[in-house]
XYZ file of C-alpha atoms in Angstrom:
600
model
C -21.072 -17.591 -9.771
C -22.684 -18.015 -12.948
C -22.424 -15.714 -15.934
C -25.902 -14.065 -17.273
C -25.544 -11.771 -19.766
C -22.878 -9.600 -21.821
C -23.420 -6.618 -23.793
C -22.008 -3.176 -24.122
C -23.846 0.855 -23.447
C -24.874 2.105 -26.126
C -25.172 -1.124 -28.021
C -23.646 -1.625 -30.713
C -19.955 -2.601 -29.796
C -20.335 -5.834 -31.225
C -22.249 -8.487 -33.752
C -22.663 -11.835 -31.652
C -23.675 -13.199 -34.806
C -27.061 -14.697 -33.710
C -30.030 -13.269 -35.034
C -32.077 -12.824 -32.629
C -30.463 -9.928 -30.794
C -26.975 -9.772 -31.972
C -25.876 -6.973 -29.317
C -26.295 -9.205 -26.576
C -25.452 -12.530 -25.322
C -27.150 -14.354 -22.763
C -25.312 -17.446 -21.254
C -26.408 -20.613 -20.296
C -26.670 -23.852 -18.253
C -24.233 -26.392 -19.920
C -22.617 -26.222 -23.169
C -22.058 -22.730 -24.367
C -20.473 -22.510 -28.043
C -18.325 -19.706 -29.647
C -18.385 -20.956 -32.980
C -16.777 -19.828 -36.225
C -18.707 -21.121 -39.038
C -17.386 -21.461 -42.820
C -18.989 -19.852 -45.317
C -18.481 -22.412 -47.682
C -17.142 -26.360 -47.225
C -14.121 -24.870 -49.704
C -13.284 -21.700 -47.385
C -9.677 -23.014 -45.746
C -9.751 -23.202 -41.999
C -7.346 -20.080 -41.374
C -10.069 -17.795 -42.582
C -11.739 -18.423 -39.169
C -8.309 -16.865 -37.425
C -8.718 -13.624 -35.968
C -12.769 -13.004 -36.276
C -13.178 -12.133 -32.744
C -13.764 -15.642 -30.556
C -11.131 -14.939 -28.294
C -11.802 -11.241 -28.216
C -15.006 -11.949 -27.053
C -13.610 -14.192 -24.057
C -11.902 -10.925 -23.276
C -14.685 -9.327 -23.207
C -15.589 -11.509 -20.313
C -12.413 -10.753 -18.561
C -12.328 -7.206 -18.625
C -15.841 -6.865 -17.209
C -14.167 -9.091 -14.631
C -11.282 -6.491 -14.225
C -8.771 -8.043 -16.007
C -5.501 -5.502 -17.113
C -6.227 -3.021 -19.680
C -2.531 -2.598 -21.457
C -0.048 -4.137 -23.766
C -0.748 -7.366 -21.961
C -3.851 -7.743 -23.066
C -3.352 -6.944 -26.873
C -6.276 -7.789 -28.316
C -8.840 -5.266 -26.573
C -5.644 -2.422 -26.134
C -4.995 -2.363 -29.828
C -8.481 -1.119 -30.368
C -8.848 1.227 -27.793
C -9.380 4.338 -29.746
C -12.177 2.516 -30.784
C -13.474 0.914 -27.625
C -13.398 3.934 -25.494
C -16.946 5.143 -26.635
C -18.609 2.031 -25.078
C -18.817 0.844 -21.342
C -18.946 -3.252 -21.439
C -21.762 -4.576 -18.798
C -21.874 -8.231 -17.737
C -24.601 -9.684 -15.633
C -23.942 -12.784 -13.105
C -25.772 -14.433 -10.569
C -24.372 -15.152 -7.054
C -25.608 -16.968 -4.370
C -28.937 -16.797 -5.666
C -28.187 -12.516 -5.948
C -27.681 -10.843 -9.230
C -24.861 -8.645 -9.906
C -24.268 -6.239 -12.346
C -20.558 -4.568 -13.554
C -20.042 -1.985 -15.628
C -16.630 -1.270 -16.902
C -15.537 1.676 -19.434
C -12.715 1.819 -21.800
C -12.499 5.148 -21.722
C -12.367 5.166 -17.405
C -11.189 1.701 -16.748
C -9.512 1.837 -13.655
C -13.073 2.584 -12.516
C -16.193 0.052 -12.117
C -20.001 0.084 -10.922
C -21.184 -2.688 -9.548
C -24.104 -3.488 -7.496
C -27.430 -5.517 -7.408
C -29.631 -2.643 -9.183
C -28.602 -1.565 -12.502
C -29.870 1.800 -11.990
C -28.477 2.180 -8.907
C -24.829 0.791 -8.686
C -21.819 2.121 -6.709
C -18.616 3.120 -8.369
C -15.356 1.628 -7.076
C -11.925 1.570 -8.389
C -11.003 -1.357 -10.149
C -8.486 -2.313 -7.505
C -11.327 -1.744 -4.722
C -13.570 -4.111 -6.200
C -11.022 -6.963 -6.726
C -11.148 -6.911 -2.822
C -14.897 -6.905 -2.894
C -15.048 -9.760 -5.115
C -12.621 -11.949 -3.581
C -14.301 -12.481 -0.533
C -17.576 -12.172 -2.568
C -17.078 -15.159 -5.100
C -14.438 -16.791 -2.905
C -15.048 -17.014 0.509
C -15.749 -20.357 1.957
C -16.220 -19.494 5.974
C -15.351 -23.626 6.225
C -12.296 -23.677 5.080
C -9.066 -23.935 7.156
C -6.426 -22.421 5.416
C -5.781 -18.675 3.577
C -7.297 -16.617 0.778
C -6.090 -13.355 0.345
C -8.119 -10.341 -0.614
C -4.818 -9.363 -2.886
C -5.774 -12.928 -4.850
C -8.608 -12.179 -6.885
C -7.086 -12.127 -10.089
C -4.431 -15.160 -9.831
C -7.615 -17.212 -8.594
C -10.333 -16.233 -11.183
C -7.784 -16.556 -14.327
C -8.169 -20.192 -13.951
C -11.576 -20.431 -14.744
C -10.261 -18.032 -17.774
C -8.285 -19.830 -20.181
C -7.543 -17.577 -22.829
C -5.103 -17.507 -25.632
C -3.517 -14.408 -25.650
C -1.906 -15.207 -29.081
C -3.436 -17.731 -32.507
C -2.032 -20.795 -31.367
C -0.908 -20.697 -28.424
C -0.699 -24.240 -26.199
C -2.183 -25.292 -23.000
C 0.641 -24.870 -20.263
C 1.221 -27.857 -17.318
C -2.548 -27.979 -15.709
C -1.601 -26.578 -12.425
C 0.732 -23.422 -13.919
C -2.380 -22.104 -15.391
C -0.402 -18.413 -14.553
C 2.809 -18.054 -17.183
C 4.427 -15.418 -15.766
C 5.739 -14.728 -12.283
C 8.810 -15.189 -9.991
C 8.894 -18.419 -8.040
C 5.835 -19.214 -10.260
C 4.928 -22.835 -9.124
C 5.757 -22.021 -4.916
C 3.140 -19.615 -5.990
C 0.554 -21.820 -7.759
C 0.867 -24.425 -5.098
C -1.336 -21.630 -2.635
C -4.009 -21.488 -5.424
C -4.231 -24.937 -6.362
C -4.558 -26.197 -2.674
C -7.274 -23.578 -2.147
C -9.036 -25.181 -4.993
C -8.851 -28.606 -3.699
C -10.415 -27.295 -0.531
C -6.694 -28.633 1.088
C -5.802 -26.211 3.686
C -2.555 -23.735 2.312
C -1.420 -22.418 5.153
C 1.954 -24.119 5.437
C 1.850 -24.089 1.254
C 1.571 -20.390 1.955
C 3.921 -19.440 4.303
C 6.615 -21.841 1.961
C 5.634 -19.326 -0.406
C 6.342 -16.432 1.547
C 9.727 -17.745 2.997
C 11.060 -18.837 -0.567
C 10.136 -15.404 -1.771
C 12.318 -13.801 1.014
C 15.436 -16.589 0.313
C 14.871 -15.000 -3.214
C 15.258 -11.445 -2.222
C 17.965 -12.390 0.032
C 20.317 -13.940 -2.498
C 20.059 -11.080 -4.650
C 21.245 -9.017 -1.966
C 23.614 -11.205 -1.492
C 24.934 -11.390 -4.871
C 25.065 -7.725 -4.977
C 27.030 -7.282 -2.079
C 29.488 -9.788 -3.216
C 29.496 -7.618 -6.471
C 30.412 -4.682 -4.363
C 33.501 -6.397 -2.347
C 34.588 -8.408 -5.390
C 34.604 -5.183 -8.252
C 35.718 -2.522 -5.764
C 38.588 -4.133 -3.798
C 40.439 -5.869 -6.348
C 39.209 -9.611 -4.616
C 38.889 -12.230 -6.950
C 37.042 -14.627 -4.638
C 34.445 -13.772 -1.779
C 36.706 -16.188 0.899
C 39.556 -14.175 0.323
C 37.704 -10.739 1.593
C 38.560 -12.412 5.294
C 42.548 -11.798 4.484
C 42.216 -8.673 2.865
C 40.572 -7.557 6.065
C 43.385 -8.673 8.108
C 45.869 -7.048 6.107
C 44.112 -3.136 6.039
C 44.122 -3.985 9.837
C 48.042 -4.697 10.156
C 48.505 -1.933 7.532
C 46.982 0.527 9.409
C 48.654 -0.253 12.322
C 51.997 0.063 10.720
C 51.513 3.381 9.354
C 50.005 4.739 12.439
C 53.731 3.516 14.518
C 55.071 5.820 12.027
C 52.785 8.711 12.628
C 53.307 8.705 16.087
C 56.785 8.670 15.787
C 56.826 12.074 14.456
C 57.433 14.291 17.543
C 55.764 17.505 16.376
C 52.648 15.567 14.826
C 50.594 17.025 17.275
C 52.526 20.567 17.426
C 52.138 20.364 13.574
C 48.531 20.079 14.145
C 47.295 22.395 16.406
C 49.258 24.974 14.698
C 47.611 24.148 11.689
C 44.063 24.580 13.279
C 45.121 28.308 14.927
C 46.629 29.416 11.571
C 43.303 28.378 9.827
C 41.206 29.855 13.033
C 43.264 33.034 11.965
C 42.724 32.854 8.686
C 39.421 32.949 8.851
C 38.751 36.015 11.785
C 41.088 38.034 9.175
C 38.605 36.859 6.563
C 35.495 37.734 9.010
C 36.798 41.495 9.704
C 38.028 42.363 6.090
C 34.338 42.084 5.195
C 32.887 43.273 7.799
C 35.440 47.015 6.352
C 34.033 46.379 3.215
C 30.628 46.658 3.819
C 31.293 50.074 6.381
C 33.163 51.464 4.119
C 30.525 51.264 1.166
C 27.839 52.283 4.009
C 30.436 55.656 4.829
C 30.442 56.444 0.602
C 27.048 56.172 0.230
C 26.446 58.842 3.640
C 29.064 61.303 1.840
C 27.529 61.153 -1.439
C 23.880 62.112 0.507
C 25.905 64.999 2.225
C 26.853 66.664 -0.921
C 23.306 66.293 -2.348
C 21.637 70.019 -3.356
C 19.406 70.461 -0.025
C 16.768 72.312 -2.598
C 16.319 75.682 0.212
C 14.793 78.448 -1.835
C 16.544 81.770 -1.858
C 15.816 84.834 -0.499
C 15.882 86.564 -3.626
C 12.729 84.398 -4.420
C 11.576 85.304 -1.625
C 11.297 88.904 -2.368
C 10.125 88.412 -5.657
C 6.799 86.588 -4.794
C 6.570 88.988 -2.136
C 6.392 91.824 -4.722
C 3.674 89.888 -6.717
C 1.404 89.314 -4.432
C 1.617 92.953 -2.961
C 0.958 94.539 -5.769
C -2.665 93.067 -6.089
C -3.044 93.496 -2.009
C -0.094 94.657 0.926
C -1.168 92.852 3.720
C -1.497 89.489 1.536
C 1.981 90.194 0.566
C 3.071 90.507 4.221
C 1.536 87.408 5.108
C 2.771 85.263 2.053
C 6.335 86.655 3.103
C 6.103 85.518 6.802
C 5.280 82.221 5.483
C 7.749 81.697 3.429
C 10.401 82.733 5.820
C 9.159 80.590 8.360
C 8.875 77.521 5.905
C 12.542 78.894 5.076
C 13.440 78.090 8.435
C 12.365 74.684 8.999
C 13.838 73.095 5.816
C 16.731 75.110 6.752
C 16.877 72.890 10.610
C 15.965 69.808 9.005
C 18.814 70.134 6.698
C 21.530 70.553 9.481
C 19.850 67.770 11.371
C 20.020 65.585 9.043
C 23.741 65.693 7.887
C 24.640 65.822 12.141
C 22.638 62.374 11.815
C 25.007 61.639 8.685
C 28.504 63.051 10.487
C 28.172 60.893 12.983
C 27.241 57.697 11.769
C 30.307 58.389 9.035
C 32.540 59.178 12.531
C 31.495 55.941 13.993
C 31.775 53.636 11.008
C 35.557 55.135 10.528
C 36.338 54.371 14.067
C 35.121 51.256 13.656
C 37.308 50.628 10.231
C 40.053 51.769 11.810
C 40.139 49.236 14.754
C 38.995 46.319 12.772
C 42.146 47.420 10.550
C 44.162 47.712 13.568
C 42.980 44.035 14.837
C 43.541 42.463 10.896
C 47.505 44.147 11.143
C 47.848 42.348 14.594
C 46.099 39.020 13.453
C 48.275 38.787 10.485
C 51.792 39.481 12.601
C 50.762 36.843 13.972
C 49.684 34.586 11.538
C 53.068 35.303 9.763
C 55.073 34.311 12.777
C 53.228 30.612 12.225
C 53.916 30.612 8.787
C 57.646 31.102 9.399
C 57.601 28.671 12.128
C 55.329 26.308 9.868
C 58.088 26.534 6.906
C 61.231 26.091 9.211
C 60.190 22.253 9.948
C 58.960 22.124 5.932
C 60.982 18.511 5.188
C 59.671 16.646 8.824
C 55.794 18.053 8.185
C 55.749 16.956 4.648
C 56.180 13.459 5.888
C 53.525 13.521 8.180
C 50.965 15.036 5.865
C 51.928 11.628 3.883
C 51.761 9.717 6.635
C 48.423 11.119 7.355
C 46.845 10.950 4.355
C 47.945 6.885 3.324
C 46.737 6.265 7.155
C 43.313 7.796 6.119
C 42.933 6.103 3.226
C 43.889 2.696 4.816
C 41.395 3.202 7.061
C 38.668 4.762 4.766
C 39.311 1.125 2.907
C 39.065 -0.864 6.130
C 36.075 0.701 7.558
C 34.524 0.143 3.956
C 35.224 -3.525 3.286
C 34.146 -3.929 6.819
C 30.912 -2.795 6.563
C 30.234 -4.636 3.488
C 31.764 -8.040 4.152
C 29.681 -7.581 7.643
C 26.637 -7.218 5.896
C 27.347 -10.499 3.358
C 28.030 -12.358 6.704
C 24.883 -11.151 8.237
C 22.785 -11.506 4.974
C 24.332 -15.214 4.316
C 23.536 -15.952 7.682
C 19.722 -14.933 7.777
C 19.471 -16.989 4.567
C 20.735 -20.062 6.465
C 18.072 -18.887 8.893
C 15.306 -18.879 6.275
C 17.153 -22.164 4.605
C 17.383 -23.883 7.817
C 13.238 -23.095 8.214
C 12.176 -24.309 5.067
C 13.665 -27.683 6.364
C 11.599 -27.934 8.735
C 8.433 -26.263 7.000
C 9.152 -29.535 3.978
C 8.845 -31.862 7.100
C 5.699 -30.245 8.603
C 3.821 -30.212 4.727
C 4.715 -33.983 4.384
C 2.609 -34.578 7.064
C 0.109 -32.143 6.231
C -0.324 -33.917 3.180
C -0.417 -37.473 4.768
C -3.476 -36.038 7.126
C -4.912 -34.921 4.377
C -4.820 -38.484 2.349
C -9.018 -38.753 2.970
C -9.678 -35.095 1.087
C -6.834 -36.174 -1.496
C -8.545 -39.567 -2.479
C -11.666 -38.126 -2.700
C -10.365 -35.545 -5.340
C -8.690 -38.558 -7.436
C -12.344 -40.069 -7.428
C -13.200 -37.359 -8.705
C -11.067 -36.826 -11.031
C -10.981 -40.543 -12.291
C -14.245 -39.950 -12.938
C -14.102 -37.046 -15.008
C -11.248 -39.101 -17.109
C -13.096 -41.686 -17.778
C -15.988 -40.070 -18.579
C -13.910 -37.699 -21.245
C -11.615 -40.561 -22.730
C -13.576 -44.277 -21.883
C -11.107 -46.551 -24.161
C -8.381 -45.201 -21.403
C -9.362 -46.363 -17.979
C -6.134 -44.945 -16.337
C -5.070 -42.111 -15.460
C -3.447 -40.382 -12.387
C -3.354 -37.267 -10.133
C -0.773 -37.189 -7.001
C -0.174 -34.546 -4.407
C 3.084 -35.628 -3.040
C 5.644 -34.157 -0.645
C 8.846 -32.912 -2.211
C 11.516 -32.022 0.016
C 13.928 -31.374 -3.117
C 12.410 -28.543 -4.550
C 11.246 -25.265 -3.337
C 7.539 -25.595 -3.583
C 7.889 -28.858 -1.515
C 5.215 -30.191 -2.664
C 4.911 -31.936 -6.338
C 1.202 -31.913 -8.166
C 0.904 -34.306 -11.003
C -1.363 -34.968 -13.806
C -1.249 -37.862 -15.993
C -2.463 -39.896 -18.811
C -0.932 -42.862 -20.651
C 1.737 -41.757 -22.224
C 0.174 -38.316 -21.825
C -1.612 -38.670 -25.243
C 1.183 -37.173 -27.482
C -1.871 -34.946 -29.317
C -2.848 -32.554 -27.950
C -0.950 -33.612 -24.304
C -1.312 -30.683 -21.921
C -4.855 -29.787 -23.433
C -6.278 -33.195 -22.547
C -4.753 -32.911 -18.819
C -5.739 -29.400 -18.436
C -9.574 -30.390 -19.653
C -10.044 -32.925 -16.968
C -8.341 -31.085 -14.126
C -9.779 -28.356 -14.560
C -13.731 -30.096 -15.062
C -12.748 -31.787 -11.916
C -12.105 -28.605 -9.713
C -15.503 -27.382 -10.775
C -17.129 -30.601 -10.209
C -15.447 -30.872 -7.094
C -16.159 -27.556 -6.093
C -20.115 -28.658 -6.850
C -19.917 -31.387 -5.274
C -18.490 -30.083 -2.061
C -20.243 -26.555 -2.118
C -16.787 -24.974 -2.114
C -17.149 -21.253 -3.177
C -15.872 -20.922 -6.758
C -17.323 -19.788 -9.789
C -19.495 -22.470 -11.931
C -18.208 -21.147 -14.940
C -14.995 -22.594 -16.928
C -13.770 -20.937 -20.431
C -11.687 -22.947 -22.257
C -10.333 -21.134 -25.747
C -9.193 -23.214 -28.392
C -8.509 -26.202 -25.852
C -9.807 -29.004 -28.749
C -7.944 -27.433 -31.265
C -4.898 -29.625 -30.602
C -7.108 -33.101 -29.981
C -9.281 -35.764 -31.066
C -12.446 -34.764 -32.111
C -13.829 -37.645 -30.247
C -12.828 -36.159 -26.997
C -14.780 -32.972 -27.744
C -17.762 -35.030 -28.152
C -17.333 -37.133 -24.455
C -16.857 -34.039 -22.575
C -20.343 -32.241 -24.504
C -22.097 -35.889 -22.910
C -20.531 -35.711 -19.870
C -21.797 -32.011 -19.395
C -24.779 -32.894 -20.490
C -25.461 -35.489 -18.163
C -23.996 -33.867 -15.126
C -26.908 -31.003 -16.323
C -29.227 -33.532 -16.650
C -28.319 -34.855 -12.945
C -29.470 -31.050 -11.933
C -26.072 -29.884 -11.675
C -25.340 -25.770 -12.646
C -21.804 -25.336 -14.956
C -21.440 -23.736 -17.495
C -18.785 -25.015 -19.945
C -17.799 -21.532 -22.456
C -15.479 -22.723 -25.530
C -14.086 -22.210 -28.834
C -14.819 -24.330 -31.593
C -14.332 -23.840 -35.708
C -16.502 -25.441 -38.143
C -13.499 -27.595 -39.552
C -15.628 -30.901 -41.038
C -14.343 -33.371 -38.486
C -17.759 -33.324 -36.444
C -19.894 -34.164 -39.076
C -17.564 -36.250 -40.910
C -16.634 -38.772 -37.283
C -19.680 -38.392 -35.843
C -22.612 -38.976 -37.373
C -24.966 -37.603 -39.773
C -26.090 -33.629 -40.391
C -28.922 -34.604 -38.072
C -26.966 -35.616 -35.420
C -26.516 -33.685 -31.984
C -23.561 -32.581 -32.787
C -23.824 -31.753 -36.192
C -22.432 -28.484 -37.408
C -26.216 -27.187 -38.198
C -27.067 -27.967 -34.577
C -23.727 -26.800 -32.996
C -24.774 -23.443 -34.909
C -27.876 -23.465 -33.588
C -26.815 -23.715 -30.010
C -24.201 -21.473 -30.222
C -24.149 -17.928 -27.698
C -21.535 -16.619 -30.755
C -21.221 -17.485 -34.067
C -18.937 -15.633 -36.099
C -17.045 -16.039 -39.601
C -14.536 -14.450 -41.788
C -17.900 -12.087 -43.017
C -19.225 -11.473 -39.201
C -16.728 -10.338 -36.846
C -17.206 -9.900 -33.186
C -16.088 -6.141 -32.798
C -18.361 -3.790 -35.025
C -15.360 -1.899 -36.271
């Protein structure tokens, strides 16, 4: 994977700083420069602090779907700004290029494809799949790569700052946050090495679950210890024992009481007739409102017109015409009649239902009069053996509390046993998992030694007046990653000490990688990594690339550098290589306290 181009839609979202075409920058083969330049030789060095080199390196990483939040301060803090541009960043793979587009505004979603004017759009958690086995897949290699690893494998070719002077970390915990962080790393760093991880990864998974385990552990110890009055976990055992002798003691007293069980089935019928008393009382209620609301409809007006009406329209309409008059009479009469049956249908209908909702009262009364004779008769039996019962009810009650406790602490000391016991399991596993990675390691002595090679190479190359240095993969037994990955230097040059060991690890994973044809990108960002060292060092590792580009090789080397006078002061005159004026002129970004990155 090798990085093309970078620039934003519209354009205009930033100032690269190089004349040419300032909206874009185009990457290439060897050496690329982000350089912040001094205005003049008196400007102080701070005033190159915070003009946009690193925010351009996250530039790169959120095209390549890197969080867009808090944790990544930088871009987030401008987002109000950002969100009217979509970033775009062209790479090549495999001889294919690729083309993602990534807006602020949208981020969780991406296009990507081969045509820029006809890409697909994913989600950004969709495409970290695609790009795993896209950029990483080596059909070769023996051991795992997960599609879930995308971005835990491609922030190592990211080394970013995500604060103004922030150090390197150890070269192999390149990720600085994280439970079990280096069981973790250990998966990544043996994918790198082309070493197969299988064993690395299932140590991994099984210290993960010890993890989880002992948590649960510790919280169920919390639970026995705070809510049974135990000061220490052994003691639960005892406390066990006693509940169980308690109980049995206070259940010899309950069944010493002769009318315990008397006592209780009476208890049940007077509560079974406590409640059919309840059942019928409303069950009245409800008749009786049904029986007032029929008598209130029976004296309702029945609205029958009277006769004397009758007569009158009668008269009206017989004065204009006799026989009209007849026939409006005979009308009325007869409509006279049928409101007049309806009427005295309708309150038989009411009578009767009234009848049989009172008959119904009245035995549901009857049954409540009988039901509570006899409910009495209980209570008065109930209240004769007052002083024996009250004992029991004690009795009962301390009896179901003892064994509300016991079943309790039970279950929860249970659990602790069976939790402790799977972690033995798990513990008892590992053991043999740190015997079966010391010898994976000792069958894999050939691929080892060819990485130190490697990587003896690349230290020598980088810092030639030290001819030793050291990397070890060794089998630890004694800690949980169970395996130990060490880089070293003499004395681990005090200045700058993790920057120097992180520089040549991490050139030798990419040369490896090249050398091998393991699939990994070509492309390694370092921010800020010579800040902290000899200036001399800077200048081995620009030869080295150099040569190894000369040699036909394709890496691209992306870093930071300020225009602090030590260049052209140490090495050589204004027309040397790496002058300032010619580290300026080769530079992808040059920026300074007037030209900032972000055009805000």
């Amino acid at each position: 994977m090798y990085l093309k181009k970078l620039y934003s839609e519209p354009l205009g979202l930033f100032n690269s700083g190089i004349t040419q075409n300032n909206n874009v920058v185009e990457f290439k083969n060897g050496v690329n420069f982000v350089f912040g330049k001094k205005i003049t030789s008196n400007e102080p060095k701070e005033s190159l602090n915070g003009i946009g080199k690193s925010t351009f390196l996250n530039l790169i990483d959120f095209c390549l779907l890197a969080d867009f939040n808090t944790r990544t301060p930088r871009l987030y803090a401008k987002k109000e700004f950002l969100k009217q541009y979509t970033a775009v960043l062209e790479f090549e793979l495999n001889g294919v290029d690729y083309v993602i587009k990534r807006s602020f505004a949208k981020h969780q979603e991406v296009e990507f494809g081969t045509n820029i004017f006809d890409l697909q759009t994913f989600q950004t958690k969709n495409l970290k799949l695609i790009l795993t086995e896209k950029i990483f897949s080596n059909p070769d290699y023996e051991g795992i790569i997960k599609d879930s690893w995308y971005r835990k494998l491609m922030v190592f070719f990211l080394k970013i700052h995500k604060r103004n002077g922030q150090l390197f970390e150890e070269p192999t915990e390149y990720i600085v946050y994280g439970a079990n962080k280096q069981v973790e790393l250990n998966q990544y760093n043996f994918f790198f090495l082309g070493l197969n991880n299988s064993l690395i990864c299932e140590n991994f998974e099984l210290i993960s679950n010890i993890k989880e385990q002992q948590a649960l552990i510790r919280k169920q110890k919390r639970n026995i210890l705070e809510n049974y009055g135990i000061l220490k976990i052994d003691e639960t055992a005892n406390r066990i024992e006693f509940l169980k002798n308690e109980k049995a003691r206070i259940q010899n007293i309950v069944d010493n009481f002769k009318l315990a069980e008397q006592h209780q089935k009476r208890e049940d019928e007077l509560n079974e007739l406590t409640n059919q008393i309840k059942e019928l009382a409303a069950q009245n209620f409800w008749d009786n409102r049904k029986v007032e609301s029929y008598k209130e409809s029976l004296n309702l007006p029945d609205g029958n017109i009277q006769q004397s009406t009758v007569k009158s329209i009668e008269k009206m309409y017989s004065e204009l015409n006799r026989e009209l008059g007849n026939v409006i009479k005979k009308t009325l009469n007869e409509a006279l009649y049928f409101r007049k049956m309806l009427s005295e249908s309708r309150k038989d209908f009411l009578n009767n239902e009234i009848k049989e909702l009172e008959l119904n009262i009245a035995n549901r009364s009857d049954e409540i009069i009988n039901l509570d004779l006899k409910r009495s008769s209980i209570f008065q039996l109930l209240n004769v053996n007052h002083g024996a019962i009250k004992d029991l009810q004690e009795a009962f009650t301390v009896l179901g509390d003892t064994n509300a406790e016991l079943n309790k602490i039970t279950e929860y000391y249970e659990e602790y046993k069976r939790l402790e016991e799977q972690e033995n399991i798990w513990k008892r596993q590992g053991a043999e998992l740190s015997r079966s990675i010391k010898e994976l390691i000792e069958d894999s002595e050939e691929l080892i030694s060819q990485f130190k090679k490697v990587f003896n190479h690349v230290h020598n190359q980088i810092y030639p007046e030290s001819k030793s240095s050291a990397f070890s993969i060794e089998a630890n037994s004694r800690t949980e990653s169970k395996v130990s990955i060490k880089v070293s230097m003499p004395s681990d040059d005090s200045k700058g000490k993790n920057s120097g060991r992180t520089l040549i690890y991490d050139l030798s994973i990419l040369l490896n990688s090249i050398n091998k044809g393991i699939a990994l990108p070509r492309f390694l960002i370092h921010d800020g990594i010579f800040d902290s060292m000899d200036k001399s060092h800077f200048v081995y590792t620009y030869k080295f690339i150099s040569r190894l580009i000369n040699e036909g090789k394709k890496i691209q080397y992306i870093v930071t550098l300020n225009d602090d006078g030590d260049l052209t002061e140490k090495f050589g005159n204004k027309e040397g290589e790496l002058s300032i004026d010619n580290i300026e002129k080769q530079a992808i970004v040059k920026l300074s306290s007037k030209i900032k990155f972000l055009n805000i």
